[in-house]
Coordinates of C-alpha atoms in Angstrom, one line a residue:
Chain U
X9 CA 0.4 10.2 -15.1
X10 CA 0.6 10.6 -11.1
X11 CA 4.4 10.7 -10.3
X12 CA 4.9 10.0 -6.7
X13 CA 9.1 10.3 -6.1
X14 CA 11.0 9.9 -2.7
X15 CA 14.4 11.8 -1.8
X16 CA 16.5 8.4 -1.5
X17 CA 16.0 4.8 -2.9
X18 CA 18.8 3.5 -0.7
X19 CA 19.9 5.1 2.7
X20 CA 22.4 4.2 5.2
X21 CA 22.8 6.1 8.6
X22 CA 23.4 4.7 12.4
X23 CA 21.8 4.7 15.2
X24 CA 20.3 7.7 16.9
X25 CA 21.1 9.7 14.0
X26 CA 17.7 11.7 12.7
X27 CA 16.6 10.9 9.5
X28 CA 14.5 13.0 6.9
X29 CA 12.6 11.2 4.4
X30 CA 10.7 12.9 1.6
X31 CA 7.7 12.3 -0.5
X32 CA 6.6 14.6 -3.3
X33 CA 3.3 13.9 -5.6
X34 CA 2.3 15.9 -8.3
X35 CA -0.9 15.5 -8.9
X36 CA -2.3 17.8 -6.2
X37 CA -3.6 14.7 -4.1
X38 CA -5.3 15.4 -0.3
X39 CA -4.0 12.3 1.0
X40 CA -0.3 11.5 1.6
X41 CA 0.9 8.1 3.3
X42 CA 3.7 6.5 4.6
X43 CA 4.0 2.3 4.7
X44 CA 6.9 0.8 6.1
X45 CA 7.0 -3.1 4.5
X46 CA 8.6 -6.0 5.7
X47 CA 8.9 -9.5 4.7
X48 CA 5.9 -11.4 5.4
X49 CA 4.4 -8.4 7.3
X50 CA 3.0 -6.9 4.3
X51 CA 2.5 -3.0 4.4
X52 CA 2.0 -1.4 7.2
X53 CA 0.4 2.4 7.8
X54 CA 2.7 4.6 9.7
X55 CA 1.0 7.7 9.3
X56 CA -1.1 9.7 6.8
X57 CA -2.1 13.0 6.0
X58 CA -5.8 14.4 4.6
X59 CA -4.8 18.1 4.3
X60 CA -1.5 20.4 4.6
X61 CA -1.1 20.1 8.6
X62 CA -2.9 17.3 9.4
X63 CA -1.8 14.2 10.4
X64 CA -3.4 10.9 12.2
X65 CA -1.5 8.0 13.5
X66 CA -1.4 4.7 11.5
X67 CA -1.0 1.2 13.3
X68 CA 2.7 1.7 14.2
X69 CA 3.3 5.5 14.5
X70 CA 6.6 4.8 17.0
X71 CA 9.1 6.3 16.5
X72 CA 8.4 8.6 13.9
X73 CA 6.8 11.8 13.4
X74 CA 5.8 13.3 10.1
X75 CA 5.2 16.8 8.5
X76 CA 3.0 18.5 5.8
X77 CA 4.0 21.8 5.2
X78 CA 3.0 22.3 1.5
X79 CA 0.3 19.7 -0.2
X80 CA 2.6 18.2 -2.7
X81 CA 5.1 17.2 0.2
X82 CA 5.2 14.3 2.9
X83 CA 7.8 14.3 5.3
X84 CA 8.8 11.0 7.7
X85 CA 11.4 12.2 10.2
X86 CA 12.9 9.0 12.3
X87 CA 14.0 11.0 15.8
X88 CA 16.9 8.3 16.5
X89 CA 17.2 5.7 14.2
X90 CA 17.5 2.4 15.5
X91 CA 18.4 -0.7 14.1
X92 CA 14.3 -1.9 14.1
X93 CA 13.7 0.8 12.0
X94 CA 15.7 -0.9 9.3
X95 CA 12.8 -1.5 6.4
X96 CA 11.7 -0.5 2.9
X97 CA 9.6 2.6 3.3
X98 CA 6.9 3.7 1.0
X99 CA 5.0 7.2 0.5
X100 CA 1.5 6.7 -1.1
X101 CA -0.9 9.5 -2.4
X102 CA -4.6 9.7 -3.1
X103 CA -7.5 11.9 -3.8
X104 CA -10.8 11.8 -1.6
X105 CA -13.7 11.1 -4.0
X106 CA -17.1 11.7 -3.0
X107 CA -18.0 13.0 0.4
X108 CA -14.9 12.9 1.4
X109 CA -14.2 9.3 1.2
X110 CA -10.9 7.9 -1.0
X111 CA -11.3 7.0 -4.2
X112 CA -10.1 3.0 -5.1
X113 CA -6.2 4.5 -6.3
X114 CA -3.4 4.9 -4.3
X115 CA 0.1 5.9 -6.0
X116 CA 2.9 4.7 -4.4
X117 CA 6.3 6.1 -4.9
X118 CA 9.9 3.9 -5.6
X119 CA 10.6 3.5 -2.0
X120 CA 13.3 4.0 0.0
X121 CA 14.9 1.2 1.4
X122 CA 16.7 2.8 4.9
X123 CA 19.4 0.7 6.8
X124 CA 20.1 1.4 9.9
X125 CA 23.5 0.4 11.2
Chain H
X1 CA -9.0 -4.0 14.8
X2 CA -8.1 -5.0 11.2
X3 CA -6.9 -8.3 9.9
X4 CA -6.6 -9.2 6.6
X5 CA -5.5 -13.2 5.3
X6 CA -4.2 -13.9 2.1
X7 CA -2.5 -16.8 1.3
X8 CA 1.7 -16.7 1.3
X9 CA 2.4 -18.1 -1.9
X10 CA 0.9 -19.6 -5.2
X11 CA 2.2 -21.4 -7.9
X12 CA 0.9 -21.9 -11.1
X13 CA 1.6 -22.8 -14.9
X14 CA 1.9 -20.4 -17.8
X15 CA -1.6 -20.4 -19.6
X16 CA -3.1 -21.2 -16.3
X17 CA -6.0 -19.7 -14.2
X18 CA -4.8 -18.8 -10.8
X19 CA -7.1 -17.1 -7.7
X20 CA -5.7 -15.2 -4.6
X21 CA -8.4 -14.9 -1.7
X22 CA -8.7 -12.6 0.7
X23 CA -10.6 -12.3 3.4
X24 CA -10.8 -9.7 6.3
X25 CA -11.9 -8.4 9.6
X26 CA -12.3 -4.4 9.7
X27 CA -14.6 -2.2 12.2
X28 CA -16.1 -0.1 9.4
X29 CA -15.8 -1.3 5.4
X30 CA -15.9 0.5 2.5
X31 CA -13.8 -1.2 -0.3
X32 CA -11.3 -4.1 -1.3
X33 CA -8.7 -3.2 -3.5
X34 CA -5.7 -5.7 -4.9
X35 CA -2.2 -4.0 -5.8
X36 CA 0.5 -5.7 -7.6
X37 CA 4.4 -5.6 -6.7
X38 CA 7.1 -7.2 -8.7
X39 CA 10.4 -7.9 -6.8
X40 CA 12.2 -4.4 -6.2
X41 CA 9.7 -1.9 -7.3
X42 CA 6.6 0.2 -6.3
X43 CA 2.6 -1.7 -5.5
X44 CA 0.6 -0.6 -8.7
X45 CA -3.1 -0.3 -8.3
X46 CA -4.9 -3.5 -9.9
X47 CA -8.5 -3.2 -9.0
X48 CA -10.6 -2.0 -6.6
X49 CA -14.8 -3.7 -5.2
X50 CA -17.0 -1.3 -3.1
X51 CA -20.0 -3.5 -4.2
X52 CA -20.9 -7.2 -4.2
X53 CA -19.5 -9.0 -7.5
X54 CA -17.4 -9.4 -9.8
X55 CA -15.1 -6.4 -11.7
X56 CA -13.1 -7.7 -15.0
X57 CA -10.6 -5.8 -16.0
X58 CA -8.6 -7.6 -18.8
X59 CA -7.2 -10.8 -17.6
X60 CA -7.6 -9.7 -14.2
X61 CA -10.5 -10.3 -12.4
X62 CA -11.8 -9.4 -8.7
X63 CA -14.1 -10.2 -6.7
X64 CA -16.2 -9.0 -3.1
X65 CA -19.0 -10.7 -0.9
X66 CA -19.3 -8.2 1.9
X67 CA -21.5 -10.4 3.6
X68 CA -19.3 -13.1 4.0
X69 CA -15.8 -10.4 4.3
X70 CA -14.1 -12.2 1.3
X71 CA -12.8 -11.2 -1.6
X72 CA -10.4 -13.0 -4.5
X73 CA -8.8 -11.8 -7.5
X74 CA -8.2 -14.0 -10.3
X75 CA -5.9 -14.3 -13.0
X76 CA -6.5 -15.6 -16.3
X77 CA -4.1 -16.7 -19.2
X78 CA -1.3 -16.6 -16.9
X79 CA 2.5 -15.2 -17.9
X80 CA 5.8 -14.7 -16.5
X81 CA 5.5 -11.4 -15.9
X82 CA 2.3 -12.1 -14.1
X83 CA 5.1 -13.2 -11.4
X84 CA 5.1 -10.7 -8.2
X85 CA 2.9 -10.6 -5.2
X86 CA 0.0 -9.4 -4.7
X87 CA -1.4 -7.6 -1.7
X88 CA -5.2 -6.9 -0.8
X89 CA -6.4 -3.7 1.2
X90 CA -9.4 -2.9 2.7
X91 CA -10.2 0.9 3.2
X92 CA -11.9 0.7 6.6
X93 CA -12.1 2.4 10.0
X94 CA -11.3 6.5 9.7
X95 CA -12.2 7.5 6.5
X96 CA -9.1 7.1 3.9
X97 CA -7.0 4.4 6.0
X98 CA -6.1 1.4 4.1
X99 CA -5.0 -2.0 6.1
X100 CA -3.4 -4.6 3.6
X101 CA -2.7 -8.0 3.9
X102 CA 0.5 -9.5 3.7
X103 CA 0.9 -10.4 0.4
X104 CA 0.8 -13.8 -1.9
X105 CA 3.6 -14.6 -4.0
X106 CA 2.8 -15.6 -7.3
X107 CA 5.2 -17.9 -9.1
X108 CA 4.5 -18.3 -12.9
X109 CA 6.0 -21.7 -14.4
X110 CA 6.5 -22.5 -17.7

């Protein structure tokens, strides 16, 4: 079974603090998300990554930044945390089928559900 | 851009038959996929059209026209556990994004 597991399910910090959250998969999947989800905003794409070191923005890419130093690991780093950032975050993997396009699966880890104070 | 609409909320009777549209607007299509998410926990993959038609998987059904940039997903033989929402996603645009809708809450009476 794909286990997708995040550092935190619960996380309080204040504002303009810098907050590290982790995403590890182990089934050696290419593609690595990150969804933050609100009420009646349904998920939204913050960033992804197709390969160790490469990342491409998602729809609301502000205020974070992300890393991908090893393939099984997906790092969302909030600079300052501010109170809008409050939110359930999810990390997603996935494996590119055919010709590079994504096969019908994504994984999505526990979440982490991040207050910010 | 993307835009997907799904409906907010259902409710429906245990033993029913229940069916969540969806339909969307994306620059680039290649797939409609429907995830499941009970109150607290993680989306779980339920089904996933690249195709025109209709996939069965169990109770669960789904649907896609891509002409028409609809899809639904239907429940049969309802339960209580069948109780969560349920999100749609297209995979569109750059290669491996997916844009999902907002969800519909699906409330199971007995």
């Amino acid at each position: 079974d794909v286990k997708v597991t995040q550092s935190s399910r619960y996380l309080v910090k204040r504002t303009g603090e810098k907050v590290f959250l982790e995403c590890v998969q182990d089934m050696d999947h290419e593609n690595m998300f990150w969804y933050r989800q609100d009420p009646g905003l349904g998920l939204r794409l913050i960033y992804f990554s197709y390969d160790v070191k490469m990342k491409e923005k998602g729809d609301i890419p502000e205020g974070y930044s992300v890393s991908r130093e090893k393939k099984e690991r997906f790092s969302l780093i909030l600079e300052s945390a501010s109170t809008n950032q409050t939110s359930m975050y999810l990390c997603a993997s996935s494996d590119p089928g055919l010709a590079g396009r994504s096969t019908d699966t994504q994984y999505f880890g526990p979440g982490t559900r991040l207050t910010v104070l | 851009g993307q835009s997907l609409e799904q409906p907010s909320e259902v409710t429906a009777v245990e033993g029913a038959i229940v069916q969540i549209n969806c339909t969307y607007q994306t620059s680039g299509f290649y797939g409609l996929s429907w995830y499941q998410q009970h109150d607290g926990g993680a989306p779980t993959f339920l089904s996933y059209n690249a195709l025109d038609g209709l996939e069965e998987t169990g109770r669960f059904s789904s649907f896609l026209s891509r002409s028409d940039s609809y899809g639904y997903l239907l429940l049969q033989e309802l339960q209580m556990k069948d109780s969560a929402s349920y999100f749609c996603a297209v995979e569109g645009g750059n290669f491996n994004k997916f844009y999902f809708g907002s969800g519909t809450k699906l409330n199971v009476k007995p």
